[in-house]
PDB file of C-alpha atoms and ligand atoms in Angstrom:
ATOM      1  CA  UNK A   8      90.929  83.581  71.157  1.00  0.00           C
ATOM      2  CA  UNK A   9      89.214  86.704  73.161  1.00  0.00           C
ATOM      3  CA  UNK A  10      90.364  84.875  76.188  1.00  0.00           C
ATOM      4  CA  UNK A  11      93.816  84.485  75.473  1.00  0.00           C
ATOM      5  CA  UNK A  12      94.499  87.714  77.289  1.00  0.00           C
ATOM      6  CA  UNK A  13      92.915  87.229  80.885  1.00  0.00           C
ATOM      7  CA  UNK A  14      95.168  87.319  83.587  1.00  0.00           C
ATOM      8  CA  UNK A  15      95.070  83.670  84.596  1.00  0.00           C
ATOM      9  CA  UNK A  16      95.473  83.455  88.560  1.00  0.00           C
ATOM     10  CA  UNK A  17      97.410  80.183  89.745  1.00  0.00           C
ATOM     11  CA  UNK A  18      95.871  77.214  91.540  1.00  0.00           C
ATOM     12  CA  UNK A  19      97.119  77.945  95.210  1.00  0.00           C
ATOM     13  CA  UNK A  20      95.188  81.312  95.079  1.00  0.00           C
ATOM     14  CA  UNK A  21      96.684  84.888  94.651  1.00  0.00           C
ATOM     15  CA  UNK A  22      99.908  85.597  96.212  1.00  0.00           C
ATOM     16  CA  UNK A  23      99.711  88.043  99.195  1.00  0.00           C
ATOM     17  CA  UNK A  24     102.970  89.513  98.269  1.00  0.00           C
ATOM     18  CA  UNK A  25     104.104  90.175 101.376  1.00  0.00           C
ATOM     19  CA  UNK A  26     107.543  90.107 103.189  1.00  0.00           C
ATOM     20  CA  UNK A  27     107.217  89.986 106.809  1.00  0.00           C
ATOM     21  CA  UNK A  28     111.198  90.624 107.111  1.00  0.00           C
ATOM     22  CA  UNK A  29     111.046  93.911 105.749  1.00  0.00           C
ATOM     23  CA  UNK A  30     108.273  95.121 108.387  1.00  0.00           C
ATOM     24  CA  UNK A  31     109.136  96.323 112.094  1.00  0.00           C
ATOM     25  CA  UNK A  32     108.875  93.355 114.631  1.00  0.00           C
ATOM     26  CA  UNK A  33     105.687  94.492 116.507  1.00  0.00           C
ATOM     27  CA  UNK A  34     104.068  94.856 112.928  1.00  0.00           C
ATOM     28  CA  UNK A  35     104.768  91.823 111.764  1.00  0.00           C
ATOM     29  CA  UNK A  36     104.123  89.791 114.759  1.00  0.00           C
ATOM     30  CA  UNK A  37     100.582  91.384 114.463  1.00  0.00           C
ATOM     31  CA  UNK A  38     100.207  90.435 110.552  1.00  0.00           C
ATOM     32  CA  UNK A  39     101.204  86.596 111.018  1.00  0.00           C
ATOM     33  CA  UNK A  40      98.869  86.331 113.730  1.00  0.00           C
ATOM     34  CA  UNK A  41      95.829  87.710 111.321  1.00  0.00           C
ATOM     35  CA  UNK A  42      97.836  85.490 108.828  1.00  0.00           C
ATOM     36  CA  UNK A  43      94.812  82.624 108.678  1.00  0.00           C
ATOM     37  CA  UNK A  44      92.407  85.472 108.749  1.00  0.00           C
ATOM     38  CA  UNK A  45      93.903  87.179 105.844  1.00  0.00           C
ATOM     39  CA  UNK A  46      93.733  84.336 103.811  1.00  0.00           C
ATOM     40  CA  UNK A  47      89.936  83.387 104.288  1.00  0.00           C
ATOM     41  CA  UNK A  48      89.657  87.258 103.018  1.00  0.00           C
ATOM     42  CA  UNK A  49      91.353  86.782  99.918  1.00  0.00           C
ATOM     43  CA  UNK A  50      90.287  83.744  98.928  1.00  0.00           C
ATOM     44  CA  UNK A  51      86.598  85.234  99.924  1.00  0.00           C
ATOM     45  CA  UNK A  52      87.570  88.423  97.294  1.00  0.00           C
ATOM     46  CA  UNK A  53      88.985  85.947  94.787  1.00  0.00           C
ATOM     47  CA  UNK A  54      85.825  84.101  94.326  1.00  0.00           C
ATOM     48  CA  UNK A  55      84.062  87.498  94.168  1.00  0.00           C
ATOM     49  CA  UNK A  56      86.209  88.641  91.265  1.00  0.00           C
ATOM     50  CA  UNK A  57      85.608  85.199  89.495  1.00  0.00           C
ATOM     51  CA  UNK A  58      82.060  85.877  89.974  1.00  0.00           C
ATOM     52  CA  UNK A  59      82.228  89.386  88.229  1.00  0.00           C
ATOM     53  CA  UNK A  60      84.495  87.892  85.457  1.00  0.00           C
ATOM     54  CA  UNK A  61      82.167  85.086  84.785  1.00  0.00           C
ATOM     55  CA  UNK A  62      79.215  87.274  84.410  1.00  0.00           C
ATOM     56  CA  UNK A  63      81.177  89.551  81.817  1.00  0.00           C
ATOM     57  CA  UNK A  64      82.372  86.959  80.161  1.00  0.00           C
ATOM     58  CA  UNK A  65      78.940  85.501  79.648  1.00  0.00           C
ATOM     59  CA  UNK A  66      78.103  88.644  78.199  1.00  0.00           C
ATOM     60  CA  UNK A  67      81.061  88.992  76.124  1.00  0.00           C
ATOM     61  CA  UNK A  68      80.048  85.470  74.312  1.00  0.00           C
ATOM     62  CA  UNK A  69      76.385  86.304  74.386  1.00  0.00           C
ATOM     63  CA  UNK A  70      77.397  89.106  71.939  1.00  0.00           C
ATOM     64  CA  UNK A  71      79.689  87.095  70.235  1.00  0.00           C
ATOM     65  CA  UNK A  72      77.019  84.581  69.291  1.00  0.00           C
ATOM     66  CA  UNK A  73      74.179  86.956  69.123  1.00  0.00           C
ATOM     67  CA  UNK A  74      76.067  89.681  67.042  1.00  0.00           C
ATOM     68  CA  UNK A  75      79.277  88.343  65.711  1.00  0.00           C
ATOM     69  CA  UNK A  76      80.759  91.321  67.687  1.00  0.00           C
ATOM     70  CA  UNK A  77      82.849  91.562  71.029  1.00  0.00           C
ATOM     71  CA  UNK A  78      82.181  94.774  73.271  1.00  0.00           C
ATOM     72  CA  UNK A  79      85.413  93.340  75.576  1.00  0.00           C
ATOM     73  CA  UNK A  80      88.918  93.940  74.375  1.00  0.00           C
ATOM     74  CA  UNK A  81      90.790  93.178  77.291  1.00  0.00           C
ATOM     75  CA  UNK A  82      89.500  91.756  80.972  1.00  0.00           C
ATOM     76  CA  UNK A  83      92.232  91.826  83.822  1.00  0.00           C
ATOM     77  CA  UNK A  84      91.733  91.210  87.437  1.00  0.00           C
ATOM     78  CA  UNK A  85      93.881  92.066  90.492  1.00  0.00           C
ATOM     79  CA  UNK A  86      94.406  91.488  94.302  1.00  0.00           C
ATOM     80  CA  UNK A  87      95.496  93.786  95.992  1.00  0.00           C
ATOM     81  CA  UNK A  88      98.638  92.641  98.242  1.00  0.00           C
ATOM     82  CA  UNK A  89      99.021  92.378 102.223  1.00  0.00           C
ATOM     83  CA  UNK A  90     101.472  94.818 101.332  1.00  0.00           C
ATOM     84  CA  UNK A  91      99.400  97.657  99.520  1.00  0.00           C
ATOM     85  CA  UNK A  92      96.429  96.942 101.593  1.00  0.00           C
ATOM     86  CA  UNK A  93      99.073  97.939 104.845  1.00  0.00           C
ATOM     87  CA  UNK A  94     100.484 100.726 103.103  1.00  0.00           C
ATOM     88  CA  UNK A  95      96.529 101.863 102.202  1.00  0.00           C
ATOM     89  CA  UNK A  96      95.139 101.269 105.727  1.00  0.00           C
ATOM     90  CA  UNK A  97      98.161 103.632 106.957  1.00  0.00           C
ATOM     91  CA  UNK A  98      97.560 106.319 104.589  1.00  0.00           C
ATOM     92  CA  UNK A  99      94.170 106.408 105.592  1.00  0.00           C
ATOM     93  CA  UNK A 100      94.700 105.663 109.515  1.00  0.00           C
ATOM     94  CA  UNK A 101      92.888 102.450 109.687  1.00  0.00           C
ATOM     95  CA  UNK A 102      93.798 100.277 112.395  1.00  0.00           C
ATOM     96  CA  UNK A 103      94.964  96.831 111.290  1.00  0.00           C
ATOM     97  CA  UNK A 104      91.562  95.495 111.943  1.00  0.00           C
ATOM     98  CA  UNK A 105      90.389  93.069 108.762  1.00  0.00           C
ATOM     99  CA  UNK A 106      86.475  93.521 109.977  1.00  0.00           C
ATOM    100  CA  UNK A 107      87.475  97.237 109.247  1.00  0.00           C
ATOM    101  CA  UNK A 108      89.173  97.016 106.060  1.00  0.00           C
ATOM    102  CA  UNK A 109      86.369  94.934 104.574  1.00  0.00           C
ATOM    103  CA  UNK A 110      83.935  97.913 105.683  1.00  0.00           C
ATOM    104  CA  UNK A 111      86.408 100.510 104.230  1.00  0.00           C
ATOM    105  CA  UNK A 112      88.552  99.312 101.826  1.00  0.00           C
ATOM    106  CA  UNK A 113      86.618  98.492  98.825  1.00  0.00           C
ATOM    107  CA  UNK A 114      88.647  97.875  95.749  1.00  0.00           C
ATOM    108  CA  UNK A 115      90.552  94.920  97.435  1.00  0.00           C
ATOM    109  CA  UNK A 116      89.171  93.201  94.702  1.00  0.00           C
ATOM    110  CA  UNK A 117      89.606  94.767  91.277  1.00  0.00           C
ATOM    111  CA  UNK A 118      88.248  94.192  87.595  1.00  0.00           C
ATOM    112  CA  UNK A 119      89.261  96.200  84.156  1.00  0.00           C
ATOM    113  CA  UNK A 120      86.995  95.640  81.462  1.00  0.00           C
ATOM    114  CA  UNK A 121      88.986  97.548  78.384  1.00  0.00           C
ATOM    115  CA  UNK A 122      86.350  98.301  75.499  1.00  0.00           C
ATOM    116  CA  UNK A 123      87.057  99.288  71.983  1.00  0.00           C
ATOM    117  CA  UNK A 124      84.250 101.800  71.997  1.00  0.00           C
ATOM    118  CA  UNK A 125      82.914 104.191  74.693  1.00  0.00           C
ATOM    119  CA  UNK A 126      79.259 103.315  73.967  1.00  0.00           C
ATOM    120  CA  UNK A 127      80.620  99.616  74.631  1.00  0.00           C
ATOM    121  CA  UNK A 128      81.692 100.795  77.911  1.00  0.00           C
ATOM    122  CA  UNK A 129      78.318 102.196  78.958  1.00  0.00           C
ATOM    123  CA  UNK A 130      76.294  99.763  77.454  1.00  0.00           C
ATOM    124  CA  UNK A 131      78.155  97.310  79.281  1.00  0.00           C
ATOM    125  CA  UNK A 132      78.429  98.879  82.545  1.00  0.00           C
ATOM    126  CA  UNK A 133      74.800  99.119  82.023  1.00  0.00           C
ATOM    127  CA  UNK A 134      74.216  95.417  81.315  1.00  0.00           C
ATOM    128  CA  UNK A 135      76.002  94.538  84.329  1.00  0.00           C
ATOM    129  CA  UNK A 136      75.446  96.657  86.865  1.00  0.00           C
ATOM    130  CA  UNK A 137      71.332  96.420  85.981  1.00  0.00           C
ATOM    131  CA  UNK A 138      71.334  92.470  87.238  1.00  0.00           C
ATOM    132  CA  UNK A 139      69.628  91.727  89.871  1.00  0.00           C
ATOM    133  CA  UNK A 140      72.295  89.470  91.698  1.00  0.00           C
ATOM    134  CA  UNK A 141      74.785  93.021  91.487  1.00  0.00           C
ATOM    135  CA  UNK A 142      74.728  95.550  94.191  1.00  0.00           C
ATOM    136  CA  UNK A 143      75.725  98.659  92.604  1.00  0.00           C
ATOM    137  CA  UNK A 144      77.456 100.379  95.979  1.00  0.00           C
ATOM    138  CA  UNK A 145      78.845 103.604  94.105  1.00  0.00           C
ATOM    139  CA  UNK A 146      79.695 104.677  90.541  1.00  0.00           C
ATOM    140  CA  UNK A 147      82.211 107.188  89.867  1.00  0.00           C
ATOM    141  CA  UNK A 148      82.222 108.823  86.130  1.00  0.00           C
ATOM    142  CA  UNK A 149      85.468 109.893  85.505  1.00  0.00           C
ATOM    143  CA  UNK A 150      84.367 110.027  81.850  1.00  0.00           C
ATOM    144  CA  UNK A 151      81.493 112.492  82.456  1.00  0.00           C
ATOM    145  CA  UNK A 152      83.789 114.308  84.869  1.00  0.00           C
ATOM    146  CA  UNK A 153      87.478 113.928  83.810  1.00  0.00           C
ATOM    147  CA  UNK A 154      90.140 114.239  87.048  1.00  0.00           C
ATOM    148  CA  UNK A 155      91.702 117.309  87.326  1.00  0.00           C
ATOM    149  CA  UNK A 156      94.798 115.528  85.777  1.00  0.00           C
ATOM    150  CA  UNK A 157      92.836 114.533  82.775  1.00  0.00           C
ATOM    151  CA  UNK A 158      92.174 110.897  84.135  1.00  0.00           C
ATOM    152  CA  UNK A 159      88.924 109.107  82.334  1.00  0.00           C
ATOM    153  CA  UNK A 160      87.046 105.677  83.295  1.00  0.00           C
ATOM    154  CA  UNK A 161      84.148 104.401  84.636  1.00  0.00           C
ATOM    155  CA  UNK A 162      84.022 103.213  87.936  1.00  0.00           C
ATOM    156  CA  UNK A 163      81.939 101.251  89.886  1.00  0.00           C
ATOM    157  CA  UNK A 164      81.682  99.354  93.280  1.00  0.00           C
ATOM    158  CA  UNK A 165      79.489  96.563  93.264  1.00  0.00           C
ATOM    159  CA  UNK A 166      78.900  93.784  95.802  1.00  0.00           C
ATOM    160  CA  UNK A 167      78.275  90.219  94.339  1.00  0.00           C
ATOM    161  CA  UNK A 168      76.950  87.039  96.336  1.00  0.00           C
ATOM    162  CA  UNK A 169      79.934  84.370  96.992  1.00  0.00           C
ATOM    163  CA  UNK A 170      78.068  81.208  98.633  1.00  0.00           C
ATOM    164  CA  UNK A 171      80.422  79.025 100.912  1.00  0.00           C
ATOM    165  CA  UNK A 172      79.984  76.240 102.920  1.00  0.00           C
ATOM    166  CA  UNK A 173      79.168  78.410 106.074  1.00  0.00           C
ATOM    167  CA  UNK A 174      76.447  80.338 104.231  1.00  0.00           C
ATOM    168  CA  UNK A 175      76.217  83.577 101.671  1.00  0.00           C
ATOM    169  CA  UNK A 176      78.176  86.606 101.875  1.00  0.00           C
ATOM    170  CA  UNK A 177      77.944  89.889  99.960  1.00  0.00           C
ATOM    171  CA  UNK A 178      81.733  91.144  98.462  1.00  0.00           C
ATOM    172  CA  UNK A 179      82.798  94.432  97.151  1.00  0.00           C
ATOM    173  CA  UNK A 180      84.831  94.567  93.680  1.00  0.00           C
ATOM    174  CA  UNK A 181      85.740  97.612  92.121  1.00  0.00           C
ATOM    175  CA  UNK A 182      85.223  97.794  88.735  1.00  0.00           C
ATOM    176  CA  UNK A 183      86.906 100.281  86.063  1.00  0.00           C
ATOM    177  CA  UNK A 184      85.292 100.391  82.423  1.00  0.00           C
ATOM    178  CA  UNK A 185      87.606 102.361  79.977  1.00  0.00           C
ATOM    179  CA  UNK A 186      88.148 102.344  75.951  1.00  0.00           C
ATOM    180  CA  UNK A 187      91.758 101.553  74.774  1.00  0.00           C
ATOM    181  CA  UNK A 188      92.181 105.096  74.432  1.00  0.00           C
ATOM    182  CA  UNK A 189      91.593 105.775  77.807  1.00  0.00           C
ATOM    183  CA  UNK A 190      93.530 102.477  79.041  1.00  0.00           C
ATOM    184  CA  UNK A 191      96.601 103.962  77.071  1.00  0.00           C
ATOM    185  CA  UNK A 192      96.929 107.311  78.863  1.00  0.00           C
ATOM    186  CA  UNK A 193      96.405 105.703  82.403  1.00  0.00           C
ATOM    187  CA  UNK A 194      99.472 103.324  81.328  1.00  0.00           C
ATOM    188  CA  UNK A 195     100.936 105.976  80.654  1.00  0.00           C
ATOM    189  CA  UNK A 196     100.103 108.198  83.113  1.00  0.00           C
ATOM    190  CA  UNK A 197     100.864 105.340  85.850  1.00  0.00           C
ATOM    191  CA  UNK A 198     104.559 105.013  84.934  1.00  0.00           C
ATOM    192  CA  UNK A 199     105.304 108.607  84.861  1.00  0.00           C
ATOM    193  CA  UNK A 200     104.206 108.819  88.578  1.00  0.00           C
ATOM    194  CA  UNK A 201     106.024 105.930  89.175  1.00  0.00           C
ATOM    195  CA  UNK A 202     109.365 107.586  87.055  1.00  0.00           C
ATOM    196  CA  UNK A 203     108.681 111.000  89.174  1.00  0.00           C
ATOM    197  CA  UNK A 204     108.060 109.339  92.160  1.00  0.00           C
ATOM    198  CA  UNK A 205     104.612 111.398  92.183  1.00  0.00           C
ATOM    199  CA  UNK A 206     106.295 114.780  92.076  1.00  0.00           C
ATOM    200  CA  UNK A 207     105.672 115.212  88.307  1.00  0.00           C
ATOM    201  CA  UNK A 208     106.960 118.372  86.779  1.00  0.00           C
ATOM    202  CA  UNK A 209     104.414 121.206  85.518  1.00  0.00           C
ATOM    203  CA  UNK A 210     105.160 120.726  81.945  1.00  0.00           C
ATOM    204  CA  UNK A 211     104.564 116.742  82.027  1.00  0.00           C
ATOM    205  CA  UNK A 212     101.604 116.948  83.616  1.00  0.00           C
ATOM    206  CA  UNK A 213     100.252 120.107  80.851  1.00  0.00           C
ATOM    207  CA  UNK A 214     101.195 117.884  78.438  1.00  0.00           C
ATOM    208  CA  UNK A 215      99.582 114.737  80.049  1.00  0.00           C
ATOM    209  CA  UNK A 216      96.212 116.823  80.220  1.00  0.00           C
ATOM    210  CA  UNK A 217      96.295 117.580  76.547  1.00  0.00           C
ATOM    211  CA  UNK A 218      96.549 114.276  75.521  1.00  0.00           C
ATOM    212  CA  UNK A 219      93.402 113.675  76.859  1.00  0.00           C
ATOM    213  CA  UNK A 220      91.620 115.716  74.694  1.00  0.00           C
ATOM    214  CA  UNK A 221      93.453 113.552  71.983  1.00  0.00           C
ATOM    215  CA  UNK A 222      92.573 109.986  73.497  1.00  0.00           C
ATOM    216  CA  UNK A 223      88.888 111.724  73.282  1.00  0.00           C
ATOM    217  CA  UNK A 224      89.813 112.733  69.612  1.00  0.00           C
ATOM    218  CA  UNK A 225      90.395 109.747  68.755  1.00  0.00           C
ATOM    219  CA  UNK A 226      87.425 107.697  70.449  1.00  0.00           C
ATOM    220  CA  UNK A 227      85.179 109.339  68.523  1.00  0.00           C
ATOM    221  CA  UNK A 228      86.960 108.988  65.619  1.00  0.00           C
ATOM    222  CA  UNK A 229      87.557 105.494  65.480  1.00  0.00           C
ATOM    223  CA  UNK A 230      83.675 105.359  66.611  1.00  0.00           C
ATOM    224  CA  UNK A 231      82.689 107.595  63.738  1.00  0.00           C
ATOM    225  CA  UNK A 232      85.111 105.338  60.677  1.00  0.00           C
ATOM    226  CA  UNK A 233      83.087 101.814  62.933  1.00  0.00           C
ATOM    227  CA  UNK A 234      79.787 103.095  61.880  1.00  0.00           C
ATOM    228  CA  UNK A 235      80.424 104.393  58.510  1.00  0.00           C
ATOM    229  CA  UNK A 236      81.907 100.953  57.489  1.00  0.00           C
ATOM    230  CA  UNK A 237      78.745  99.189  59.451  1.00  0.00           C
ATOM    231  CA  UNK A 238      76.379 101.312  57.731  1.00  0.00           C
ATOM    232  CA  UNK A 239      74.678 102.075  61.375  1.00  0.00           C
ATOM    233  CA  UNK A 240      75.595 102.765  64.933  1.00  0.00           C
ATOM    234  CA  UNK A 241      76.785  99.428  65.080  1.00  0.00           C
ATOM    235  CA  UNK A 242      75.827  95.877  66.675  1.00  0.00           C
ATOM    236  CA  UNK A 243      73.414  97.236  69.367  1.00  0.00           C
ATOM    237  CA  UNK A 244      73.461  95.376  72.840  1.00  0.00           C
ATOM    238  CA  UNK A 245      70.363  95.234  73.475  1.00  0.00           C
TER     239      UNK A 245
HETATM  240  P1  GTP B 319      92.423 105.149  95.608  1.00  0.00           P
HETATM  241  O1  GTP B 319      92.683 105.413  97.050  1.00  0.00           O
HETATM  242  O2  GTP B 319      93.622 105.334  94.714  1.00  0.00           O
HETATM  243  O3  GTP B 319      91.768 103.826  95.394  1.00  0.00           O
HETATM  244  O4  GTP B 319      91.409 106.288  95.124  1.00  0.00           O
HETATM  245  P2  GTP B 319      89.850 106.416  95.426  1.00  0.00           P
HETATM  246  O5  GTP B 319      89.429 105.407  96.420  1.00  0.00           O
HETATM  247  O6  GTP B 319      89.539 107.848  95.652  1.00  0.00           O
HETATM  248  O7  GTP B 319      89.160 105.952  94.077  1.00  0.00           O
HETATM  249  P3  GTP B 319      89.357 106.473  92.610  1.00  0.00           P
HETATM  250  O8  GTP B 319      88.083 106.122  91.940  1.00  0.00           O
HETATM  251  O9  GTP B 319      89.810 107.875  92.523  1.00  0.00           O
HETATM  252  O10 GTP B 319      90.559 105.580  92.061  1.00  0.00           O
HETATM  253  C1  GTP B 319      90.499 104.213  92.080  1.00  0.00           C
HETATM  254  C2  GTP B 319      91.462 103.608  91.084  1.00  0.00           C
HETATM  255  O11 GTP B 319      91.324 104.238  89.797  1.00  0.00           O
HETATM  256  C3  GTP B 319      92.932 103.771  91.391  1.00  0.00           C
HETATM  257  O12 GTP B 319      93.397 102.788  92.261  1.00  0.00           O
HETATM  258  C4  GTP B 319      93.563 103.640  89.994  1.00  0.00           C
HETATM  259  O13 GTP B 319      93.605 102.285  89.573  1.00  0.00           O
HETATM  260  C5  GTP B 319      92.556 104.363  89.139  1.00  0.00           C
HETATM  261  N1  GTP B 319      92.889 105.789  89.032  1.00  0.00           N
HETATM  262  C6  GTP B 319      92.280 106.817  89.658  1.00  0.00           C
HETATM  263  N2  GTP B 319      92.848 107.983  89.336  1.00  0.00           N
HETATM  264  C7  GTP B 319      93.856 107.712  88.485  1.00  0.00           C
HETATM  265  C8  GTP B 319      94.833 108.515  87.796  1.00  0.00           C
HETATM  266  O14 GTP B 319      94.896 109.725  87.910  1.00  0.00           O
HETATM  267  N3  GTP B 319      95.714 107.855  86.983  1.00  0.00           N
HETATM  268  C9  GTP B 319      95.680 106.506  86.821  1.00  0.00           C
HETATM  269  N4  GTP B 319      96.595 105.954  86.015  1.00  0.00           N
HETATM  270  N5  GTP B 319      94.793 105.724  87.462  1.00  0.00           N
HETATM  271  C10 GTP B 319      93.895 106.310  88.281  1.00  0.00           C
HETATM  272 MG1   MG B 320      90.059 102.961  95.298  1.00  0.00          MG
END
């Protein structure tokens, strides 16, 4: 049943999303020729982000045997589409060049491992990013050091080994570890942008901050009533 929430990806491979009628004519002459090249890329980042969700899943059921408890709530993965990955090379004056984005763009493939507990999202981060088959590249933590809007999560880049018939390569996936808590204000926090168009007004954004400090409330919290009722600081991990 902890499975019945993973974002299942169809057989012919991620959609790329794109619409080659909206683009200017120079633009998108330029895109279908890198067309075939595109595609090797994503289904190169698709196998790297089945590679990451196999090995958390392996250590979601190791727990599950080993402890009776699951440290995963909630797994999604994402693609990122033709379309965002155009919009992101532009914003950040990247030629369209794929050789470049693969050296620059690094959350073309992306994971969200949703825990119940914070410690469950460092212990796990931990787990994973400690094997020897994961590159750790960078980790940003947004928990340690909340954004300036109040935005919390762990983040990491790691490169993974995808073997194909021409030989090994090493792919980037970006990672985010967050509790529910924290997975509840970015939801949140995503839409308003989206509703304001990014131009969110003063008092939203106060507001948005504070509840922070109340998705942090409550963390502990619901960490504090888990180990009262388990006697101890819970299943360990390790
Ligand atoms: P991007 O260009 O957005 O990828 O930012 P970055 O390369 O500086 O990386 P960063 O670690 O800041 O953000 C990477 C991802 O984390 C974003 O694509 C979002 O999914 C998520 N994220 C970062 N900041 C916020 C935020 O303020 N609100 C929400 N909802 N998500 C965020
Ligand atoms: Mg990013």
């Amino acid at each position: 049943p902890h499975t019945s929430d993973l974002e299942r990806r169809g057989p012919g491979g991620p959609e790329t999303g794109l619409d080659l009628a909206t683009l200017p004519p120079d633009l998108a002459e330029r895109l279908s020729a890198i067309g075939g090249e595109f595609q090797q890329l994503t289904l190169e980042y698709d196998f790297a982000m089945r590679e990451v969700e196999t090995k958390l899943r392996i250590l979601q059921d190791e727990f599950l045997h080993l402890h009776d408890y699951n440290p995963i709530e909630h797994l999604a993965t994402r693609m990122k589409s033709l379309d965002s990955l155009v919009a992101k090379a532009r914003r950040r004056g990247l030629p369209l060049d794929l050789n470049v984005w693969r050296q620059e763009i690094t959350d073309i493939a992306g994971t969200r491992v949703t825990c119940s507990f914070r410690r469950d999202v460092y212990r796990l981060f931990e787990l994973f990013t400690d094997r020897p088959d994961v590159e750790v590249v960078q980790v940003k933590d947004y928990i340690a050091h909340p954004k300036t809007n109040g935005y919390t999560s762990l983040h990491a880049t790691v490169r993974v080994p995808v073997y194909l018939s021409t030989g090994m390569v090493r792919i980037p996936v970006e990672i985010q570890f967050r509790t529910i808590a924290m997975d509840f204000w970015a939801a949140l926090d995503h839409k308003i942008k989206y509703k304001y168009d990014g131009e969110v007004p003063a008092d939203v954004a106060g507001e948005l901050k504070e509840a922070t400090q109340s998705a942090l409330d409550l963390d502990r919290r619901m960490e504090r009533l888990h180990d009262r009722v388990h006697g101890d600081g819970g299943p360990t991990l390790l």
